[in-house]
GROMACS .gro file of C-alpha atoms in nm:
model
  177
    1UNK     CA    1   2.027  -1.295   0.278
    2UNK     CA    2   2.329  -1.362   0.059
    3UNK     CA    3   2.111  -1.296  -0.249
    4UNK     CA    4   2.005  -0.951  -0.131
    5UNK     CA    5   2.131  -0.641  -0.303
    6UNK     CA    6   2.147  -0.308  -0.119
    7UNK     CA    7   2.137   0.009  -0.325
    8UNK     CA    8   2.156   0.379  -0.238
    9UNK     CA    9   1.892   0.633  -0.340
   10UNK     CA   10   2.064   0.674  -0.677
   11UNK     CA   11   2.044   0.301  -0.750
   12UNK     CA   12   2.416   0.234  -0.697
   13UNK     CA   13   2.495  -0.106  -0.547
   14UNK     CA   14   2.631  -0.074  -0.194
   15UNK     CA   15   2.621  -0.440  -0.101
   16UNK     CA   16   2.565  -0.768  -0.285
   17UNK     CA   17   2.681  -0.942  -0.599
   18UNK     CA   18   2.356  -0.973  -0.791
   19UNK     CA   19   2.165  -0.724  -1.000
   20UNK     CA   20   1.916  -0.505  -0.813
   21UNK     CA   21   1.546  -0.581  -0.858
   22UNK     CA   22   1.396  -0.458  -1.183
   23UNK     CA   23   1.148  -0.269  -0.961
   24UNK     CA   24   1.426  -0.062  -0.800
   25UNK     CA   25   1.336   0.257  -0.992
   26UNK     CA   26   0.978   0.230  -0.861
   27UNK     CA   27   1.097   0.194  -0.503
   28UNK     CA   28   1.353   0.474  -0.534
   29UNK     CA   29   1.093   0.717  -0.666
   30UNK     CA   30   0.870   0.643  -0.366
   31UNK     CA   31   1.156   0.672  -0.115
   32UNK     CA   32   1.271   1.003  -0.263
   33UNK     CA   33   0.918   1.147  -0.259
   34UNK     CA   34   0.822   1.027   0.089
   35UNK     CA   35   1.124   1.038   0.324
   36UNK     CA   36   0.906   0.915   0.613
   37UNK     CA   37   0.883   0.576   0.438
   38UNK     CA   38   1.160   0.343   0.552
   39UNK     CA   39   1.031   0.020   0.400
   40UNK     CA   40   0.833  -0.085   0.093
   41UNK     CA   41   0.684  -0.429   0.036
   42UNK     CA   42   0.561  -0.515  -0.313
   43UNK     CA   43   0.373  -0.843  -0.342
   44UNK     CA   44   0.135  -1.017  -0.574
   45UNK     CA   45  -0.074  -1.154  -0.288
   46UNK     CA   46  -0.403  -1.308  -0.398
   47UNK     CA   47  -0.674  -1.080  -0.266
   48UNK     CA   48  -0.499  -0.743  -0.284
   49UNK     CA   49  -0.389  -0.828  -0.639
   50UNK     CA   50  -0.749  -0.916  -0.729
   51UNK     CA   51  -0.850  -0.562  -0.629
   52UNK     CA   52  -0.554  -0.418  -0.825
   53UNK     CA   53  -0.644  -0.614  -1.136
   54UNK     CA   54  -1.010  -0.520  -1.101
   55UNK     CA   55  -0.904  -0.153  -1.062
   56UNK     CA   56  -1.110  -0.133  -0.744
   57UNK     CA   57  -1.024   0.051  -0.426
   58UNK     CA   58  -1.047  -0.130  -0.096
   59UNK     CA   59  -1.306   0.064   0.099
   60UNK     CA   60  -1.317   0.082   0.475
   61UNK     CA   61  -1.621  -0.129   0.556
   62UNK     CA   62  -1.514  -0.262   0.895
   63UNK     CA   63  -1.316  -0.189   1.206
   64UNK     CA   64  -1.032  -0.428   1.121
   65UNK     CA   65  -0.953  -0.203   0.824
   66UNK     CA   66  -0.998   0.113   1.034
   67UNK     CA   67  -0.762  -0.018   1.301
   68UNK     CA   68  -0.473  -0.020   1.055
   69UNK     CA   69  -0.551   0.202   0.755
   70UNK     CA   70  -0.690   0.553   0.772
   71UNK     CA   71  -0.930   0.546   0.479
   72UNK     CA   72  -0.985   0.377   0.148
   73UNK     CA   73  -0.687   0.200  -0.010
   74UNK     CA   74  -0.649   0.386  -0.342
   75UNK     CA   75  -0.589   0.241  -0.686
   76UNK     CA   76  -0.386   0.414  -0.957
   77UNK     CA   77  -0.492   0.464  -1.314
   78UNK     CA   78  -0.341   0.240  -1.580
   79UNK     CA   79  -0.004   0.350  -1.708
   80UNK     CA   80  -0.021   0.501  -2.056
   81UNK     CA   81   0.143   0.320  -2.346
   82UNK     CA   82   0.432   0.569  -2.363
   83UNK     CA   83   0.489   0.531  -1.986
   84UNK     CA   84   0.523   0.156  -2.030
   85UNK     CA   85   0.743   0.170  -2.338
   86UNK     CA   86   0.997   0.409  -2.183
   87UNK     CA   87   1.101   0.390  -1.816
   88UNK     CA   88   0.818   0.155  -1.711
   89UNK     CA   89   0.940   0.102  -1.355
   90UNK     CA   90   1.026   0.469  -1.297
   91UNK     CA   91   0.687   0.573  -1.434
   92UNK     CA   92   0.517   0.322  -1.206
   93UNK     CA   93   0.685   0.497  -0.913
   94UNK     CA   94   0.584   0.840  -1.043
   95UNK     CA   95   0.224   0.723  -1.083
   96UNK     CA   96   0.221   0.592  -0.725
   97UNK     CA   97   0.361   0.923  -0.597
   98UNK     CA   98   0.103   1.123  -0.796
   99UNK     CA   99  -0.184   0.907  -0.672
  100UNK     CA  100  -0.067   0.946  -0.311
  101UNK     CA  101  -0.022   1.326  -0.333
  102UNK     CA  102  -0.299   1.397  -0.079
  103UNK     CA  103  -0.246   1.089   0.139
  104UNK     CA  104   0.000   1.036   0.423
  105UNK     CA  105   0.153   0.700   0.323
  106UNK     CA  106   0.222   0.604   0.684
  107UNK     CA  107  -0.140   0.667   0.789
  108UNK     CA  108  -0.281   0.482   0.489
  109UNK     CA  109   0.021   0.267   0.399
  110UNK     CA  110  -0.086   0.091   0.081
  111UNK     CA  111  -0.169   0.154  -0.280
  112UNK     CA  112  -0.296  -0.074  -0.554
  113UNK     CA  113  -0.138  -0.035  -0.897
  114UNK     CA  114  -0.407  -0.082  -1.162
  115UNK     CA  115  -0.373  -0.413  -1.340
  116UNK     CA  116  -0.068  -0.499  -1.134
  117UNK     CA  117  -0.049  -0.545  -0.755
  118UNK     CA  118  -0.008  -0.364  -0.422
  119UNK     CA  119   0.281  -0.162  -0.285
  120UNK     CA  120   0.274  -0.131   0.094
  121UNK     CA  121   0.474   0.103   0.319
  122UNK     CA  122   0.605   0.135   0.670
  123UNK     CA  123   0.847   0.335   0.878
  124UNK     CA  124   1.085   0.039   0.829
  125UNK     CA  125   1.096  -0.289   0.637
  126UNK     CA  126   0.938  -0.492   0.918
  127UNK     CA  127   0.642  -0.256   0.943
  128UNK     CA  128   0.589  -0.263   0.565
  129UNK     CA  129   0.580  -0.645   0.569
  130UNK     CA  130   0.333  -0.638   0.862
  131UNK     CA  131   0.114  -0.386   0.678
  132UNK     CA  132   0.129  -0.603   0.367
  133UNK     CA  133  -0.004  -0.903   0.561
  134UNK     CA  134  -0.280  -0.690   0.713
  135UNK     CA  135  -0.370  -0.550   0.369
  136UNK     CA  136  -0.408  -0.902   0.230
  137UNK     CA  137  -0.640  -1.001   0.515
  138UNK     CA  138  -0.847  -0.683   0.475
  139UNK     CA  139  -0.873  -0.738   0.098
  140UNK     CA  140  -1.000  -1.091   0.156
  141UNK     CA  141  -1.254  -0.974   0.412
  142UNK     CA  142  -1.363  -0.689   0.182
  143UNK     CA  143  -1.420  -0.916  -0.117
  144UNK     CA  144  -1.613  -1.175   0.084
  145UNK     CA  145  -1.821  -0.908   0.259
  146UNK     CA  146  -1.926  -0.763  -0.078
  147UNK     CA  147  -2.015  -1.114  -0.196
  148UNK     CA  148  -2.252  -1.149   0.100
  149UNK     CA  149  -2.390  -0.798   0.064
  150UNK     CA  150  -2.324  -0.619  -0.269
  151UNK     CA  151  -2.504  -0.309  -0.135
  152UNK     CA  152  -2.263  -0.274   0.157
  153UNK     CA  153  -2.183   0.083   0.261
  154UNK     CA  154  -1.860   0.225   0.402
  155UNK     CA  155  -1.813   0.208   0.776
  156UNK     CA  156  -1.944   0.539   0.917
  157UNK     CA  157  -1.657   0.788   0.942
  158UNK     CA  158  -1.707   0.847   1.314
  159UNK     CA  159  -1.650   0.474   1.377
  160UNK     CA  160  -1.351   0.444   1.142
  161UNK     CA  161  -1.196   0.760   1.291
  162UNK     CA  162  -1.242   0.626   1.644
  163UNK     CA  163  -1.080   0.292   1.559
  164UNK     CA  164  -0.787   0.450   1.379
  165UNK     CA  165  -0.719   0.720   1.638
  166UNK     CA  166  -0.740   0.490   1.938
  167UNK     CA  167  -0.442   0.298   1.797
  168UNK     CA  168  -0.247   0.576   1.623
  169UNK     CA  169  -0.133   0.925   1.712
  170UNK     CA  170  -0.062   1.121   2.028
  171UNK     CA  171  -0.391   1.036   2.200
  172UNK     CA  172  -0.387   0.662   2.123
  173UNK     CA  173  -0.479   0.437   2.412
  174UNK     CA  174  -0.547   0.090   2.268
  175UNK     CA  175  -0.324  -0.197   2.376
  176UNK     CA  176  -0.014  -0.203   2.591
  177UNK     CA  177   0.247   0.073   2.589
   0.00000   0.00000   0.00000
């Protein structure tokens, strides 16, 4: 914890003696664009990164996915050369925001950055870490399922909707309250 650096939404250091992460501009752009996000986890976990590097979405093919993510996990386009050469991290954040423009990032709390790795969200830091671990498991299951059956189809929407809604939203009933 002594190595952590806390910054405000302008990138000013509030707490800590080290430099902020080089990815801070990416995170700040996401936080500013989606105030409902209270935590972001960026990893290079094996399976989710494989999908990012392959520029492949993670489709909802099973109920484990549907229990936690409301739809396909999207993948961005590649950053353009000019976006990399000037303000790379900021432009990564802008690309994430643009790709998520029609997605509620708390209902489908992950995105894969093409050629890079996942960014995962939550209402707080703990939830973003939890979602990151779930994303990694789903990515592994997705890859192995496609290896067994390359012609696999998406889970029917009525099943994925049922699994998502029974755990999330005002009419949820799954588990203990």
